[in-house]
Coordinates of N, CA, C and O in Angstrom, one line a residue:
M27 N 0.8 -1.2 0.0 CA 0.0 0.0 0.0 C 0.9 1.3 0.0 O 0.6 2.2 -0.8
V28 N 1.9 1.3 0.8 CA 2.7 2.5 0.9 C 3.5 2.7 -0.3 O 3.8 3.8 -0.7
A29 N 3.9 1.6 -1.0 CA 4.7 1.7 -2.2 C 3.9 2.0 -3.4 O 4.5 2.4 -4.4
S30 N 2.6 2.0 -3.3 CA 1.8 2.3 -4.5 C 1.8 3.8 -4.7 O 1.9 4.6 -3.8
Y31 N 1.6 4.2 -6.0 CA 1.5 5.6 -6.4 C 0.3 6.2 -5.7 O -0.8 5.7 -5.8
L32 N 0.5 7.4 -5.1 CA -0.6 8.1 -4.5 C -0.4 9.6 -4.9 O 0.5 10.2 -4.5
P33 N -1.3 10.0 -5.8 CA -1.2 11.4 -6.2 C -1.5 12.4 -5.1 O -2.2 12.1 -4.1
T34 N -0.8 13.5 -5.2 CA -1.1 14.6 -4.2 C -1.5 15.9 -4.9 O -0.7 16.2 -5.8
P35 N -2.5 16.5 -4.6 CA -3.5 16.1 -3.6 C -4.3 14.9 -4.1 O -4.5 14.7 -5.3
V36 N -4.8 14.1 -3.2 CA -5.7 13.0 -3.5 C -7.1 13.6 -3.7 O -7.7 14.3 -2.8
S37 N -7.7 13.4 -4.9 CA -9.0 14.0 -5.1 C -10.1 13.2 -4.4 O -9.9 12.0 -4.1
V38 N -11.2 13.8 -4.0 CA -12.3 13.1 -3.4 C -12.8 12.0 -4.2 O -13.1 10.9 -3.8
E39 N -12.9 12.3 -5.5 CA -13.4 11.2 -6.5 C -12.5 10.0 -6.5 O -13.0 8.9 -6.5
E40 N -11.2 10.3 -6.5 CA -10.3 9.1 -6.6 C -10.3 8.4 -5.2 O -10.3 7.1 -5.2
Y41 N -10.4 9.1 -4.1 CA -10.5 8.4 -2.8 C -11.8 7.6 -2.7 O -11.7 6.4 -2.3
D42 N -12.9 8.1 -3.2 CA -14.1 7.4 -3.2 C -14.1 6.1 -4.1 O -14.8 5.2 -3.8
R43 N -13.4 6.2 -5.2 CA -13.3 5.1 -6.2 C -12.3 4.0 -5.8 O -12.3 2.9 -6.3
C44 N -11.5 4.3 -4.8 CA -10.4 3.4 -4.4 C -11.0 2.1 -3.8 O -11.9 2.1 -2.9
P45 N -10.5 0.9 -4.3 CA -11.1 -0.3 -3.8 C -10.7 -0.5 -2.3 O -11.5 -1.2 -1.6
V46 N -9.6 0.1 -1.8 CA -9.3 -0.1 -0.4 C -10.3 0.7 0.4 O -10.8 0.2 1.4
T47 N -10.6 1.9 0.0 CA -11.6 2.7 0.7 C -13.0 1.9 0.8 O -13.6 1.9 1.8
D48 N -13.3 1.3 -0.4 CA -14.6 0.6 -0.4 C -14.6 -0.6 0.6 O -15.6 -0.8 1.3
V49 N -13.5 -1.3 0.6 CA -13.5 -2.5 1.6 C -13.4 -2.0 3.0 O -14.1 -2.6 3.9
L50 N -12.7 -0.9 3.3 CA -12.7 -0.4 4.7 C -14.0 0.1 5.1 O -14.4 -0.1 6.3
R51 N -14.7 0.7 4.2 CA -16.1 1.2 4.6 C -17.0 0.0 4.9 O -17.8 0.0 5.8
L52 N -16.8 -1.1 4.0 CA -17.7 -2.3 4.2 C -17.4 -2.9 5.5 O -18.3 -3.2 6.3
V53 N -16.2 -3.2 5.8 CA -15.9 -3.9 7.1 C -15.9 -3.0 8.3 O -15.9 -3.5 9.4
G54 N -15.9 -1.7 8.1 CA -15.9 -0.8 9.1 C -17.3 -0.4 9.7 O -17.4 0.3 10.7
D55 N -18.3 -1.0 9.1 CA -19.6 -0.7 9.7 C -19.8 -1.5 11.0 O -18.9 -2.3 11.3
R56 N -20.8 -1.3 11.6 CA -21.0 -1.9 13.0 C -21.0 -3.4 13.0 O -20.5 -4.0 14.0
W57 N -21.6 -4.1 12.0 CA -21.8 -5.5 12.2 C -21.1 -6.4 11.2 O -21.0 -7.6 11.4
S58 N -20.6 -5.9 10.1 CA -20.1 -6.7 9.0 C -18.9 -7.5 9.5 O -18.8 -8.7 9.2
L59 N -18.0 -6.9 10.2 CA -16.8 -7.7 10.6 C -17.1 -8.8 11.5 O -16.6 -9.9 11.4
L60 N -18.1 -8.6 12.4 CA -18.5 -9.7 13.3 C -19.2 -10.8 12.5 O -19.0 -12.0 12.7
V61 N -20.1 -10.5 11.5 CA -20.7 -11.5 10.7 C -19.7 -12.2 9.9 O -19.8 -13.5 9.8
L62 N -18.7 -11.6 9.3 CA -17.7 -12.3 8.6 C -16.9 -13.2 9.5 O -16.6 -14.3 9.1
A63 N -16.6 -12.8 10.7 CA -15.8 -13.6 11.6 C -16.6 -14.9 12.0 O -16.1 -16.0 12.0
L64 N -17.9 -14.7 12.2 CA -18.8 -15.9 12.6 C -18.9 -16.8 11.4 O -18.8 -18.1 11.5
L65 N -19.1 -16.3 10.2 CA -19.2 -17.2 9.0 C -17.9 -17.8 8.6 O -17.9 -18.8 7.9
G66 N -16.8 -17.1 9.1 CA -15.5 -17.7 8.8 C -15.3 -19.0 9.6 O -14.4 -19.8 9.2
R67 N -16.0 -19.2 10.6 CA -15.9 -20.4 11.4 C -16.7 -21.6 10.8 O -16.3 -22.7 10.8
R68 N -17.9 -21.2 10.3 CA -18.8 -22.2 9.7 C -20.0 -21.5 9.1 O -20.3 -20.4 9.4
A69 N -20.7 -22.3 8.3 CA -22.0 -21.7 7.8 C -23.0 -21.6 8.9 O -22.9 -22.4 9.9
H70 N -23.9 -20.6 8.8 CA -24.9 -20.4 9.9 C -26.3 -20.2 9.2 O -26.4 -19.7 8.1
R71 N -27.3 -20.7 9.9 CA -28.6 -20.3 9.5 C -28.9 -18.9 10.0 O -28.3 -18.5 11.0
Y72 N -29.9 -18.3 9.5 CA -30.2 -16.9 9.9 C -30.4 -16.7 11.4 O -29.8 -15.9 12.0
N73 N -31.3 -17.6 11.9 CA -31.6 -17.4 13.4 C -30.4 -17.7 14.3 O -30.2 -17.1 15.3
E74 N -29.5 -18.6 13.8 CA -28.3 -18.9 14.6 C -27.4 -17.6 14.6 O -26.9 -17.3 15.7
L75 N -27.3 -16.9 13.4 CA -26.5 -15.7 13.4 C -27.2 -14.6 14.3 O -26.5 -14.0 15.1
H76 N -28.5 -14.5 14.2 CA -29.2 -13.5 15.0 C -29.0 -13.8 16.5 O -28.7 -12.8 17.3
R77 N -29.0 -15.0 16.9 CA -28.8 -15.3 18.4 C -27.3 -15.2 18.8 O -27.0 -14.9 19.9
S78 N -26.4 -15.2 17.8 CA -25.0 -15.1 18.1 C -24.5 -13.7 18.3 O -23.4 -13.5 18.7
I79 N -25.3 -12.7 17.9 CA -24.9 -11.3 17.9 C -25.8 -10.5 18.8 O -26.9 -10.1 18.3
E80 N -25.4 -10.3 20.0 CA -26.2 -9.5 20.9 C -26.4 -8.1 20.4 O -25.5 -7.5 20.0
G81 N -27.6 -7.7 20.4 CA -27.9 -6.3 20.1 C -28.2 -6.0 18.7 O -28.6 -4.8 18.3
I82 N -28.1 -6.9 17.8 CA -28.4 -6.7 16.4 C -29.9 -6.9 16.1 O -30.4 -8.0 16.5
S83 N -30.5 -6.0 15.4 CA -31.9 -6.2 15.1 C -32.0 -7.1 13.9 O -31.0 -7.3 13.1
Q84 N -33.2 -7.7 13.7 CA -33.4 -8.6 12.5 C -33.2 -7.7 11.2 O -32.6 -8.2 10.2
R85 N -33.7 -6.5 11.2 CA -33.6 -5.7 10.1 C -32.1 -5.4 9.8 O -31.7 -5.4 8.6
M86 N -31.3 -5.1 10.8 CA -29.9 -4.8 10.5 C -29.1 -6.0 10.1 O -28.2 -5.9 9.3
L87 N -29.4 -7.2 10.7 CA -28.8 -8.4 10.2 C -29.1 -8.7 8.8 O -28.2 -9.0 8.0
T88 N -30.3 -8.5 8.4 CA -30.7 -8.8 7.0 C -30.0 -7.8 6.1 O -29.5 -8.2 5.1
R89 N -30.0 -6.5 6.5 CA -29.3 -5.5 5.7 C -27.8 -5.8 5.5 O -27.2 -5.7 4.4
T90 N -27.2 -6.2 6.6 CA -25.7 -6.6 6.6 C -25.5 -7.8 5.7 O -24.6 -7.7 4.9
L91 N -26.3 -8.8 5.9 CA -26.1 -10.0 5.1 C -26.3 -9.7 3.6 O -25.6 -10.2 2.7
R92 N -27.3 -8.9 3.3 CA -27.6 -8.5 1.9 C -26.4 -7.7 1.3 O -26.0 -7.9 0.1
N93 N -25.9 -6.8 2.1 CA -24.7 -6.0 1.6 C -23.5 -6.9 1.4 O -22.8 -6.8 0.3
L94 N -23.2 -7.8 2.3 CA -22.1 -8.8 2.1 C -22.3 -9.7 0.9 O -21.4 -10.0 0.2
E95 N -23.6 -10.1 0.7 CA -23.9 -11.0 -0.4 C -23.7 -10.2 -1.7 O -23.2 -10.7 -2.7
A96 N -24.2 -8.9 -1.7 CA -24.1 -8.1 -2.9 C -22.6 -7.8 -3.3 O -22.3 -7.6 -4.5
R97 N -21.7 -7.9 -2.4 CA -20.3 -7.6 -2.6 C -19.6 -8.9 -2.9 O -18.4 -8.9 -3.1
G98 N -20.3 -10.1 -2.9 CA -19.7 -11.3 -3.3 C -18.9 -12.0 -2.2 O -18.2 -13.0 -2.4
L99 N -19.2 -11.6 -0.9 CA -18.4 -12.1 0.2 C -19.2 -13.2 0.9 O -18.6 -14.1 1.6
V100 N -20.5 -13.2 0.8 CA -21.4 -14.2 1.5 C -22.3 -14.8 0.4 O -22.8 -14.1 -0.5
Q101 N -22.5 -16.1 0.6 CA -23.5 -16.8 -0.2 C -24.7 -17.2 0.6 O -24.5 -17.7 1.7
R102 N -25.8 -17.0 0.0 CA -27.1 -17.3 0.7 C -27.7 -18.5 -0.1 O -27.9 -18.5 -1.3
T103 N -28.0 -19.6 0.7 CA -28.6 -20.8 0.1 C -30.0 -21.0 0.7 O -30.0 -21.1 2.0
V104 N -31.0 -21.2 -0.1 CA -32.3 -21.5 0.4 C -32.6 -23.0 0.2 O -32.4 -23.4 -0.9
Y105 N -33.0 -23.7 1.2 CA -33.3 -25.1 1.1 C -34.8 -25.3 1.1 O -35.5 -24.7 1.9
A106 N -35.3 -26.2 0.2 CA -36.7 -26.4 0.0 C -37.2 -27.3 1.1 O -37.6 -28.5 0.8
T107 N -37.3 -26.8 2.3 CA -37.8 -27.6 3.4 C -39.1 -26.8 3.9 O -39.4 -25.8 3.3
T108 N -39.8 -27.4 4.8 CA -41.1 -26.8 5.3 C -40.9 -26.5 6.7 O -40.8 -27.5 7.5
P109 N -40.7 -25.3 7.2 CA -40.6 -24.1 6.4 C -39.3 -24.0 5.7 O -38.3 -24.7 6.1
P110 N -39.1 -23.2 4.7 CA -37.8 -23.1 4.0 C -36.7 -22.6 5.0 O -37.0 -21.8 5.9
S111 N -35.6 -23.2 4.9 CA -34.4 -22.8 5.7 C -33.4 -22.1 4.8 O -33.2 -22.4 3.7
V112 N -32.7 -21.1 5.4 CA -31.7 -20.3 4.7 C -30.4 -20.4 5.4 O -30.4 -20.3 6.7
E113 N -29.4 -20.7 4.7 CA -28.0 -20.8 5.3 C -27.1 -19.8 4.6 O -27.2 -19.5 3.4
Y114 N -26.2 -19.2 5.4 CA -25.2 -18.3 4.9 C -23.8 -18.8 5.2 O -23.6 -19.4 6.2
R115 N -23.0 -18.7 4.2 CA -21.6 -19.1 4.3 C -20.7 -18.1 3.5 O -21.2 -17.4 2.7
L116 N -19.5 -18.1 3.8 CA -18.5 -17.2 3.1 C -18.3 -17.8 1.7 O -18.2 -19.0 1.5
T117 N -18.2 -16.9 0.7 CA -17.7 -17.4 -0.6 C -16.2 -17.5 -0.5 O -15.5 -17.1 0.5
S118 N -15.5 -17.9 -1.6 CA -14.1 -18.0 -1.6 C -13.5 -16.6 -1.5 O -12.5 -16.4 -0.8
L119 N -14.2 -15.6 -2.1 CA -13.7 -14.2 -1.9 C -13.8 -13.8 -0.5 O -12.9 -13.1 0.0
G120 N -14.9 -14.1 0.2 CA -15.1 -13.7 1.6 C -14.0 -14.4 2.5 O -13.5 -13.8 3.4
A121 N -13.8 -15.7 2.2 CA -12.8 -16.4 3.0 C -11.4 -15.8 2.8 O -10.6 -15.8 3.7
G122 N -11.1 -15.4 1.6 CA -9.8 -14.7 1.3 C -9.6 -13.4 2.1 O -8.5 -13.0 2.3
L123 N -10.7 -12.8 2.4 CA -10.6 -11.5 3.2 C -10.3 -11.8 4.7 O -9.8 -10.9 5.3
L124 N -10.5 -13.0 5.1 CA -10.2 -13.3 6.6 C -8.7 -13.1 6.9 O -8.4 -12.7 8.0
T125 N -7.8 -13.4 6.0 CA -6.4 -13.3 6.3 C -6.0 -11.9 6.6 O -5.4 -11.6 7.7
P126 N -6.3 -10.9 5.7 CA -5.9 -9.6 6.0 C -6.7 -9.0 7.2 O -6.1 -8.2 8.0
L127 N -7.9 -9.4 7.4 CA -8.7 -8.9 8.5 C -8.1 -9.5 9.8 O -8.1 -8.8 10.8
S128 N -7.7 -10.7 9.8 CA -7.0 -11.3 11.0 C -5.7 -10.6 11.3 O -5.4 -10.4 12.5
A129 N -5.0 -10.2 10.3 CA -3.7 -9.5 10.5 C -4.0 -8.1 11.2 O -3.3 -7.7 12.1
L130 N -5.1 -7.4 10.7 CA -5.5 -6.2 11.3 C -5.9 -6.4 12.8 O -5.6 -5.6 13.6
A131 N -6.7 -7.4 13.0 CA -7.2 -7.7 14.3 C -6.1 -8.0 15.3 O -6.0 -7.5 16.4
D132 N -5.1 -8.8 14.8 CA -3.9 -9.1 15.6 C -3.1 -7.9 16.0 O -2.7 -7.7 17.1
W133 N -3.0 -7.0 15.0 CA -2.3 -5.7 15.3 C -3.0 -4.9 16.3 O -2.4 -4.4 17.2
A134 N -4.3 -4.8 16.2 CA -5.1 -4.0 17.1 C -5.0 -4.6 18.5 O -4.9 -3.8 19.5
V135 N -5.1 -5.9 18.7 CA -5.0 -6.5 20.0 C -3.6 -6.3 20.6 O -3.4 -6.0 21.7
R136 N -2.6 -6.5 19.7 CA -1.2 -6.3 20.2 C -0.9 -4.9 20.6 O -0.1 -4.7 21.5
H137 N -1.5 -3.9 20.0 CA -1.3 -2.5 20.4 C -2.4 -1.8 21.1 O -2.5 -0.6 21.2
E138 N -3.3 -2.6 21.7 CA -4.5 -2.1 22.4 C -4.1 -1.1 23.5 O -4.6 0.0 23.6
R139 N -3.1 -1.4 24.3 CA -2.6 -0.5 25.3 C -2.2 0.8 24.8 O -2.6 1.9 25.3
E140 N -1.3 0.8 23.8 CA -0.8 2.1 23.2 C -1.9 2.9 22.6 O -1.9 4.1 22.7
L141 N -2.8 2.2 21.9 CA -3.9 2.9 21.3 C -4.8 3.6 22.3 O -5.3 4.7 22.1
T142 N -5.1 2.9 23.4 CA -6.0 3.4 24.4 C -5.3 4.6 25.1 O -5.9 5.6 25.4
E143 N -4.0 4.4 25.4 CA -3.3 5.5 26.0 C -3.2 6.8 25.1 O -3.4 7.9 25.6
A144 N -3.0 6.6 23.8 CA -2.9 7.7 22.9 C -4.3 8.4 22.8 O -4.4 9.6 22.8
R145 N -5.3 7.6 22.8 CA -6.7 8.2 22.7 C -7.0 9.0 24.0 O -7.5 10.1 24.0
R146 N -6.5 8.4 25.2 CA -6.7 9.1 26.4 C -6.0 10.4 26.5 O -6.5 11.5 26.8
L147 N -4.7 10.4 26.0 CA -3.9 11.6 26.0 C -4.4 12.6 25.0 O -4.5 13.8 25.3
G148 N -4.9 12.1 23.9 CA -5.5 13.0 22.9 C -6.8 13.7 23.4 O -7.0 14.9 23.2
A149 N -7.6 13.0 24.2 CA -8.8 13.6 24.8 C -8.4 14.6 25.8 O -9.1 15.7 26.0
L150 N -7.3 14.4 26.5 CA -6.9 15.4 27.5 C -6.4 16.7 26.9 O -6.5 17.7 27.5
H151 N -5.8 16.6 25.7 CA -5.2 17.7 25.1 C -6.0 18.4 24.0 O -5.6 19.3 23.4
A152 N -7.2 17.8 23.8 CA -8.1 18.4 22.8 C -8.7 19.7 23.3 O -9.0 19.9 24.4
P153 N -8.7 20.7 22.4 CA -9.3 22.0 22.7 C -10.8 21.8 23.1 O -11.5 20.9 22.6
A154 N -11.3 22.6 23.9 CA -12.7 22.6 24.3 C -13.6 22.7 23.1 O -13.3 23.5 22.2
G155 N -14.6 21.9 23.1 CA -15.6 21.9 22.0 C -15.3 20.9 20.9 O -16.1 20.7 20.0
D156 N -14.2 20.2 20.9 CA -13.8 19.2 19.9 C -14.4 17.8 20.3 O -14.7 17.5 21.4

C-alpha cells in the first residue's frame, strides 16, 4: 500500500473510487466484521446468526447479510424444506478476506494498550468543543 503511487493532492473522487476505501467502509460498519468472523468459522442459518450477535436487530442483520452478499463475500442458500431454511456461508472471496482482517485484528490487540493511552492523551489535550 505504501509503495503504491498516490497522487497529491488526492481527489475526493479518486479516494471514493479506491477499492481499499470501499473495503474499509464495508468492514468498518458496525456489524459486518462480526458477521464475517462468525461465518469464517462455519455456515450459519439466519436465526443462529441472530442469536450469536447480541444487540443486532433482524432488520440490521438482514441488511448486513444482503450487503455482504451483494459484494460477493457471502453466499445465501435457500433449502426447500417446510418451512424453507436459509443458510449463509462465506464465498471464496469472503474467505480470502479473513487473512488480512485477521492481521489487522492481531495488530489491534497487540497495540491495544498504546492505542488506548494515545486516545486518552488526545482527549486530555483536545481543545474545548472538539
